[in-house]
Amino acid sequence: MQTVMWALSNYGYIALFMLLALGIIGIPVPDETLMVFVGSLTVNGPFQYAPAFAVCLAGSMTGMFISYIVGRRVGKPLLDRYGKKLKLTPKRVERTERWFQKYGSWSIVFGYFVPGLRHLTCYLAGMSRMKWTTYLFAAGSGALLWVATFLTIGHIVGNHWRDAVRWLHSKGNPILFGGLLVLAVGGTITYFIIRYRMRTNKTP
């Protein structure tokens, strides 16, 4: 975090964009800690919430776009060769492949909140040649939820951001993941109920 703080203090939003893009690609950057910290800096400056949100979202999407292209163009040999250097071990790759095969685009949306998955789901989407529009929607939805969650947590807790990060690392992420999963399932069920009722009402 000392390096992250130095970069943010000297290069501001540019450093924020680059750090998040590199973190998604797989470079060891403390993404969630970074966003909680930046969120805390939006209370009294030097960052502002709306610009910070836009930059975090742009950085995340840039990293996911690059990872998707690399996965599509190069494929698994890249992970086999350089994965260990980025802490993407064969075991983690295999686990993520099972997750991706089971949940498809949903694994991209919620993979942001599962340690070790967000760095791999985008590569796997490219390797499986997932349709670009489907990937863009899933990656964009996940990035929006992810950035909004951790940046807002930092904004709410302010100077207590270190305590918030410790809680997130100990047990917070599974709780957030579970909550978002419940919201997604509930939203999907509600959507289909409303759609069914609208069709029923139109039927003579």
PDB file of C-alpha atoms in Angstrom:
ATOM      1  CA  MET A   1       0.000   0.000   0.000  1.00  0.00           C
ATOM      2  CA  GLN A   2       2.939   2.363   0.480  1.00  0.00           C
ATOM      3  CA  THR A   3       3.696   2.160  -3.240  1.00  0.00           C
ATOM      4  CA  VAL A   4      -0.006   2.625  -4.037  1.00  0.00           C
ATOM      5  CA  MET A   5      -0.230   5.682  -1.769  1.00  0.00           C
ATOM      6  CA  TRP A   6       2.895   7.187  -3.332  1.00  0.00           C
ATOM      7  CA  ALA A   7       1.492   6.675  -6.827  1.00  0.00           C
ATOM      8  CA  LEU A   8      -1.872   8.183  -5.902  1.00  0.00           C
ATOM      9  CA  SER A   9      -0.324  11.198  -4.172  1.00  0.00           C
ATOM     10  CA  ASN A  10       1.923  11.939  -7.167  1.00  0.00           C
ATOM     11  CA  TYR A  11      -0.226  10.980 -10.143  1.00  0.00           C
ATOM     12  CA  GLY A  12      -3.794  11.033  -8.806  1.00  0.00           C
ATOM     13  CA  TYR A  13      -6.500   9.743 -11.131  1.00  0.00           C
ATOM     14  CA  ILE A  14      -3.970   8.537 -13.722  1.00  0.00           C
ATOM     15  CA  ALA A  15      -2.366   6.244 -11.138  1.00  0.00           C
ATOM     16  CA  LEU A  16      -5.806   5.061 -10.019  1.00  0.00           C
ATOM     17  CA  PHE A  17      -6.734   4.119 -13.589  1.00  0.00           C
ATOM     18  CA  MET A  18      -3.448   2.318 -14.284  1.00  0.00           C
ATOM     19  CA  LEU A  19      -3.383   0.427 -10.986  1.00  0.00           C
ATOM     20  CA  LEU A  20      -6.892  -0.964 -11.418  1.00  0.00           C
ATOM     21  CA  ALA A  21      -6.295  -1.909 -15.061  1.00  0.00           C
ATOM     22  CA  LEU A  22      -3.077  -3.743 -14.118  1.00  0.00           C
ATOM     23  CA  GLY A  23      -4.784  -5.397 -11.141  1.00  0.00           C
ATOM     24  CA  ILE A  24      -7.492  -6.900 -13.339  1.00  0.00           C
ATOM     25  CA  ILE A  25      -4.888  -8.161 -15.824  1.00  0.00           C
ATOM     26  CA  GLY A  26      -3.209 -10.054 -12.991  1.00  0.00           C
ATOM     27  CA  ILE A  27      -0.444  -7.807 -11.671  1.00  0.00           C
ATOM     28  CA  PRO A  28      -0.468  -8.071  -7.838  1.00  0.00           C
ATOM     29  CA  VAL A  29      -2.301  -4.850  -6.964  1.00  0.00           C
ATOM     30  CA  PRO A  30      -4.534  -4.706  -3.832  1.00  0.00           C
ATOM     31  CA  ASP A  31      -7.601  -3.733  -5.873  1.00  0.00           C
ATOM     32  CA  GLU A  32     -10.263  -3.741  -3.181  1.00  0.00           C
ATOM     33  CA  THR A  33      -8.001  -2.111  -0.595  1.00  0.00           C
ATOM     34  CA  LEU A  34      -7.112   0.524  -3.180  1.00  0.00           C
ATOM     35  CA  MET A  35     -10.769   1.393  -3.855  1.00  0.00           C
ATOM     36  CA  VAL A  36     -11.704   1.483  -0.160  1.00  0.00           C
ATOM     37  CA  PHE A  37      -8.735   3.798   0.469  1.00  0.00           C
ATOM     38  CA  VAL A  38      -9.651   6.074  -2.454  1.00  0.00           C
ATOM     39  CA  GLY A  39     -13.260   6.063  -1.272  1.00  0.00           C
ATOM     40  CA  SER A  40     -12.077   7.334   2.118  1.00  0.00           C
ATOM     41  CA  LEU A  41     -10.220  10.148   0.347  1.00  0.00           C
ATOM     42  CA  THR A  42     -13.446  11.312  -1.293  1.00  0.00           C
ATOM     43  CA  VAL A  43     -14.817  12.487   2.072  1.00  0.00           C
ATOM     44  CA  ASN A  44     -12.576  15.533   2.464  1.00  0.00           C
ATOM     45  CA  GLY A  45     -10.433  15.287  -0.673  1.00  0.00           C
ATOM     46  CA  PRO A  46      -8.184  15.151  -2.588  1.00  0.00           C
ATOM     47  CA  PHE A  47     -10.405  12.856  -4.681  1.00  0.00           C
ATOM     48  CA  GLN A  48     -14.070  13.408  -5.512  1.00  0.00           C
ATOM     49  CA  TYR A  49     -16.546  10.538  -5.530  1.00  0.00           C
ATOM     50  CA  ALA A  50     -18.014  10.888  -9.050  1.00  0.00           C
ATOM     51  CA  PRO A  51     -14.668  11.266 -10.906  1.00  0.00           C
ATOM     52  CA  ALA A  52     -13.105   8.499  -8.783  1.00  0.00           C
ATOM     53  CA  PHE A  53     -16.032   6.203  -9.595  1.00  0.00           C
ATOM     54  CA  ALA A  54     -15.695   6.906 -13.330  1.00  0.00           C
ATOM     55  CA  VAL A  55     -11.916   6.330 -13.286  1.00  0.00           C
ATOM     56  CA  CYS A  56     -12.215   3.089 -11.272  1.00  0.00           C
ATOM     57  CA  LEU A  57     -14.862   1.802 -13.663  1.00  0.00           C
ATOM     58  CA  ALA A  58     -12.801   2.766 -16.726  1.00  0.00           C
ATOM     59  CA  GLY A  59      -9.659   1.147 -15.283  1.00  0.00           C
ATOM     60  CA  SER A  60     -11.493  -2.078 -14.437  1.00  0.00           C
ATOM     61  CA  MET A  61     -13.115  -2.302 -17.855  1.00  0.00           C
ATOM     62  CA  THR A  62      -9.802  -1.601 -19.593  1.00  0.00           C
ATOM     63  CA  GLY A  63      -8.158  -4.447 -17.697  1.00  0.00           C
ATOM     64  CA  MET A  64     -11.014  -6.810 -18.543  1.00  0.00           C
ATOM     65  CA  PHE A  65     -10.949  -5.806 -22.203  1.00  0.00           C
ATOM     66  CA  ILE A  66      -7.198  -6.476 -22.437  1.00  0.00           C
ATOM     67  CA  SER A  67      -7.552  -9.821 -20.642  1.00  0.00           C
ATOM     68  CA  TYR A  68     -10.374 -10.891 -22.955  1.00  0.00           C
ATOM     69  CA  ILE A  69      -8.349 -10.014 -26.073  1.00  0.00           C
ATOM     70  CA  VAL A  70      -5.262 -11.806 -24.734  1.00  0.00           C
ATOM     71  CA  GLY A  71      -7.325 -14.887 -23.882  1.00  0.00           C
ATOM     72  CA  ARG A  72      -8.924 -14.866 -27.324  1.00  0.00           C
ATOM     73  CA  ARG A  73      -5.682 -14.342 -29.247  1.00  0.00           C
ATOM     74  CA  VAL A  74      -3.177 -16.348 -27.197  1.00  0.00           C
ATOM     75  CA  GLY A  75      -5.239 -18.754 -25.082  1.00  0.00           C
ATOM     76  CA  LYS A  76      -4.139 -21.152 -22.377  1.00  0.00           C
ATOM     77  CA  PRO A  77      -0.426 -21.408 -23.316  1.00  0.00           C
ATOM     78  CA  LEU A  78       0.022 -17.910 -21.876  1.00  0.00           C
ATOM     79  CA  LEU A  79      -1.466 -18.966 -18.542  1.00  0.00           C
ATOM     80  CA  ASP A  80       0.617 -22.145 -18.513  1.00  0.00           C
ATOM     81  CA  ARG A  81       3.797 -20.171 -19.111  1.00  0.00           C
ATOM     82  CA  TYR A  82       3.313 -17.019 -17.017  1.00  0.00           C
ATOM     83  CA  GLY A  83       0.452 -17.912 -14.678  1.00  0.00           C
ATOM     84  CA  LYS A  84       2.630 -18.892 -11.710  1.00  0.00           C
ATOM     85  CA  LYS A  85       4.455 -15.544 -11.830  1.00  0.00           C
ATOM     86  CA  LEU A  86       1.089 -13.816 -11.417  1.00  0.00           C
ATOM     87  CA  LYS A  87      -0.052 -16.270  -8.698  1.00  0.00           C
ATOM     88  CA  LEU A  88      -2.427 -17.907 -11.198  1.00  0.00           C
ATOM     89  CA  THR A  89      -1.556 -21.472 -10.231  1.00  0.00           C
ATOM     90  CA  PRO A  90      -2.773 -24.496 -12.248  1.00  0.00           C
ATOM     91  CA  LYS A  91      -5.092 -25.403  -9.348  1.00  0.00           C
ATOM     92  CA  ARG A  92      -6.667 -21.959  -9.368  1.00  0.00           C
ATOM     93  CA  VAL A  93      -7.004 -22.028 -13.163  1.00  0.00           C
ATOM     94  CA  GLU A  94      -8.702 -25.435 -13.019  1.00  0.00           C
ATOM     95  CA  ARG A  95     -11.118 -24.286 -10.294  1.00  0.00           C
ATOM     96  CA  THR A  96     -12.007 -21.171 -12.269  1.00  0.00           C
ATOM     97  CA  GLU A  97     -12.562 -23.210 -15.447  1.00  0.00           C
ATOM     98  CA  ARG A  98     -15.106 -25.380 -13.597  1.00  0.00           C
ATOM     99  CA  TRP A  99     -16.772 -22.261 -12.230  1.00  0.00           C
ATOM    100  CA  PHE A 100     -16.862 -20.674 -15.685  1.00  0.00           C
ATOM    101  CA  GLN A 101     -18.279 -23.789 -17.375  1.00  0.00           C
ATOM    102  CA  LYS A 102     -20.989 -24.053 -14.736  1.00  0.00           C
ATOM    103  CA  TYR A 103     -22.121 -20.430 -14.496  1.00  0.00           C
ATOM    104  CA  GLY A 104     -21.023 -18.860 -17.798  1.00  0.00           C
ATOM    105  CA  SER A 105     -21.439 -15.081 -17.938  1.00  0.00           C
ATOM    106  CA  TRP A 106     -22.623 -14.999 -14.312  1.00  0.00           C
ATOM    107  CA  SER A 107     -19.142 -16.104 -13.268  1.00  0.00           C
ATOM    108  CA  ILE A 108     -17.796 -12.866 -14.759  1.00  0.00           C
ATOM    109  CA  VAL A 109     -20.326 -10.714 -12.910  1.00  0.00           C
ATOM    110  CA  PHE A 110     -19.744 -12.259  -9.479  1.00  0.00           C
ATOM    111  CA  GLY A 111     -16.154 -13.337 -10.067  1.00  0.00           C
ATOM    112  CA  TYR A 112     -15.091  -9.822  -9.041  1.00  0.00           C
ATOM    113  CA  PHE A 113     -16.062 -10.644  -5.454  1.00  0.00           C
ATOM    114  CA  VAL A 114     -14.358 -14.040  -5.270  1.00  0.00           C
ATOM    115  CA  PRO A 115     -10.592 -13.895  -4.617  1.00  0.00           C
ATOM    116  CA  GLY A 116      -8.612 -15.331  -7.519  1.00  0.00           C
ATOM    117  CA  LEU A 117     -11.518 -15.482  -9.973  1.00  0.00           C
ATOM    118  CA  ARG A 118     -11.746 -11.962 -11.361  1.00  0.00           C
ATOM    119  CA  HIS A 119      -8.218 -12.287 -12.787  1.00  0.00           C
ATOM    120  CA  LEU A 120      -9.125 -15.453 -14.671  1.00  0.00           C
ATOM    121  CA  THR A 121     -12.757 -15.280 -15.791  1.00  0.00           C
ATOM    122  CA  CYS A 122     -11.966 -12.630 -18.401  1.00  0.00           C
ATOM    123  CA  TYR A 123      -9.136 -14.733 -19.857  1.00  0.00           C
ATOM    124  CA  LEU A 124     -11.430 -17.761 -19.956  1.00  0.00           C
ATOM    125  CA  ALA A 125     -14.171 -15.729 -21.647  1.00  0.00           C
ATOM    126  CA  GLY A 126     -11.726 -14.882 -24.419  1.00  0.00           C
ATOM    127  CA  MET A 127     -10.405 -18.420 -24.636  1.00  0.00           C
ATOM    128  CA  SER A 128     -13.948 -19.793 -24.975  1.00  0.00           C
ATOM    129  CA  ARG A 129     -14.705 -17.079 -27.569  1.00  0.00           C
ATOM    130  CA  MET A 130     -17.711 -15.830 -25.650  1.00  0.00           C
ATOM    131  CA  LYS A 131     -19.806 -13.466 -27.748  1.00  0.00           C
ATOM    132  CA  TRP A 132     -18.418  -9.940 -27.397  1.00  0.00           C
ATOM    133  CA  THR A 133     -21.757  -8.309 -26.531  1.00  0.00           C
ATOM    134  CA  THR A 134     -22.444 -10.911 -23.824  1.00  0.00           C
ATOM    135  CA  TYR A 135     -18.992 -10.432 -22.356  1.00  0.00           C
ATOM    136  CA  LEU A 136     -19.251  -6.639 -22.418  1.00  0.00           C
ATOM    137  CA  PHE A 137     -22.596  -6.706 -20.596  1.00  0.00           C
ATOM    138  CA  ALA A 138     -21.365  -9.201 -17.956  1.00  0.00           C
ATOM    139  CA  ALA A 139     -18.023  -7.465 -17.423  1.00  0.00           C
ATOM    140  CA  GLY A 140     -19.654  -4.034 -17.278  1.00  0.00           C
ATOM    141  CA  SER A 141     -22.317  -5.172 -14.798  1.00  0.00           C
ATOM    142  CA  GLY A 142     -19.742  -6.839 -12.566  1.00  0.00           C
ATOM    143  CA  ALA A 143     -17.387  -3.860 -12.674  1.00  0.00           C
ATOM    144  CA  LEU A 144     -20.236  -1.478 -11.843  1.00  0.00           C
ATOM    145  CA  LEU A 145     -21.254  -3.516  -8.774  1.00  0.00           C
ATOM    146  CA  TRP A 146     -17.660  -4.083  -7.677  1.00  0.00           C
ATOM    147  CA  VAL A 147     -16.543  -0.458  -7.936  1.00  0.00           C
ATOM    148  CA  ALA A 148     -19.743   0.901  -6.380  1.00  0.00           C
ATOM    149  CA  THR A 149     -19.462  -1.498  -3.439  1.00  0.00           C
ATOM    150  CA  PHE A 150     -15.870  -0.879  -2.383  1.00  0.00           C
ATOM    151  CA  LEU A 151     -15.630   2.801  -3.265  1.00  0.00           C
ATOM    152  CA  THR A 152     -18.836   3.478  -1.322  1.00  0.00           C
ATOM    153  CA  ILE A 153     -17.602   1.466   1.674  1.00  0.00           C
ATOM    154  CA  GLY A 154     -14.498   3.662   1.756  1.00  0.00           C
ATOM    155  CA  HIS A 155     -16.598   6.817   1.448  1.00  0.00           C
ATOM    156  CA  ILE A 156     -18.836   5.738   4.345  1.00  0.00           C
ATOM    157  CA  VAL A 157     -16.106   4.647   6.768  1.00  0.00           C
ATOM    158  CA  GLY A 158     -13.724   7.532   5.994  1.00  0.00           C
ATOM    159  CA  ASN A 159     -10.674   7.496   8.267  1.00  0.00           C
ATOM    160  CA  HIS A 160     -11.581   3.990   9.489  1.00  0.00           C
ATOM    161  CA  TRP A 161     -10.806   2.471   6.084  1.00  0.00           C
ATOM    162  CA  ARG A 162      -8.079   0.210   7.517  1.00  0.00           C
ATOM    163  CA  ASP A 163     -10.581  -1.426   9.885  1.00  0.00           C
ATOM    164  CA  ALA A 164     -12.992  -1.891   6.981  1.00  0.00           C
ATOM    165  CA  VAL A 165     -10.275  -3.547   4.885  1.00  0.00           C
ATOM    166  CA  ARG A 166      -9.374  -5.929   7.720  1.00  0.00           C
ATOM    167  CA  TRP A 167     -13.032  -6.909   8.076  1.00  0.00           C
ATOM    168  CA  LEU A 168     -13.387  -7.432   4.320  1.00  0.00           C
ATOM    169  CA  HIS A 169     -10.306  -9.622   4.161  1.00  0.00           C
ATOM    170  CA  SER A 170     -11.403 -11.731   7.134  1.00  0.00           C
ATOM    171  CA  LYS A 171     -15.078 -12.361   6.338  1.00  0.00           C
ATOM    172  CA  GLY A 172     -16.556  -9.441   4.438  1.00  0.00           C
ATOM    173  CA  ASN A 173     -16.169 -10.652   0.848  1.00  0.00           C
ATOM    174  CA  PRO A 174     -18.242 -13.850   1.278  1.00  0.00           C
ATOM    175  CA  ILE A 175     -21.000 -11.802   2.922  1.00  0.00           C
ATOM    176  CA  LEU A 176     -20.977  -9.245   0.097  1.00  0.00           C
ATOM    177  CA  PHE A 177     -20.941 -12.026  -2.484  1.00  0.00           C
ATOM    178  CA  GLY A 178     -23.856 -13.781  -0.826  1.00  0.00           C
ATOM    179  CA  GLY A 179     -25.844 -10.567  -0.592  1.00  0.00           C
ATOM    180  CA  LEU A 180     -25.300  -9.745  -4.255  1.00  0.00           C
ATOM    181  CA  LEU A 181     -26.204 -13.287  -5.242  1.00  0.00           C
ATOM    182  CA  VAL A 182     -29.485 -13.035  -3.346  1.00  0.00           C
ATOM    183  CA  LEU A 183     -30.232  -9.678  -4.995  1.00  0.00           C
ATOM    184  CA  ALA A 184     -29.457 -11.085  -8.451  1.00  0.00           C
ATOM    185  CA  VAL A 185     -31.643 -14.165  -7.972  1.00  0.00           C
ATOM    186  CA  GLY A 186     -34.432 -12.075  -6.484  1.00  0.00           C
ATOM    187  CA  GLY A 187     -34.208  -9.559  -9.299  1.00  0.00           C
ATOM    188  CA  THR A 188     -34.280 -12.291 -11.938  1.00  0.00           C
ATOM    189  CA  ILE A 189     -37.321 -13.969 -10.364  1.00  0.00           C
ATOM    190  CA  THR A 190     -39.117 -10.615 -10.072  1.00  0.00           C
ATOM    191  CA  TYR A 191     -38.366  -9.830 -13.719  1.00  0.00           C
ATOM    192  CA  PHE A 192     -39.862 -13.092 -14.962  1.00  0.00           C
ATOM    193  CA  ILE A 193     -42.914 -12.738 -12.691  1.00  0.00           C
ATOM    194  CA  ILE A 194     -43.608  -9.245 -14.036  1.00  0.00           C
ATOM    195  CA  ARG A 195     -43.031 -10.425 -17.591  1.00  0.00           C
ATOM    196  CA  TYR A 196     -45.413 -13.375 -17.096  1.00  0.00           C
ATOM    197  CA  ARG A 197     -48.120 -11.148 -15.636  1.00  0.00           C
ATOM    198  CA  MET A 198     -47.805  -8.663 -18.490  1.00  0.00           C
ATOM    199  CA  ARG A 199     -48.229 -11.468 -21.025  1.00  0.00           C
ATOM    200  CA  THR A 200     -51.201 -12.879 -19.091  1.00  0.00           C
ATOM    201  CA  ASN A 201     -52.908  -9.485 -18.986  1.00  0.00           C
ATOM    202  CA  LYS A 202     -52.503  -9.101 -22.750  1.00  0.00           C
ATOM    203  CA  THR A 203     -54.115 -12.466 -23.402  1.00  0.00           C
ATOM    204  CA  PRO A 204     -57.842 -12.015 -24.333  1.00  0.00           C
TER     205      PRO A 204
END
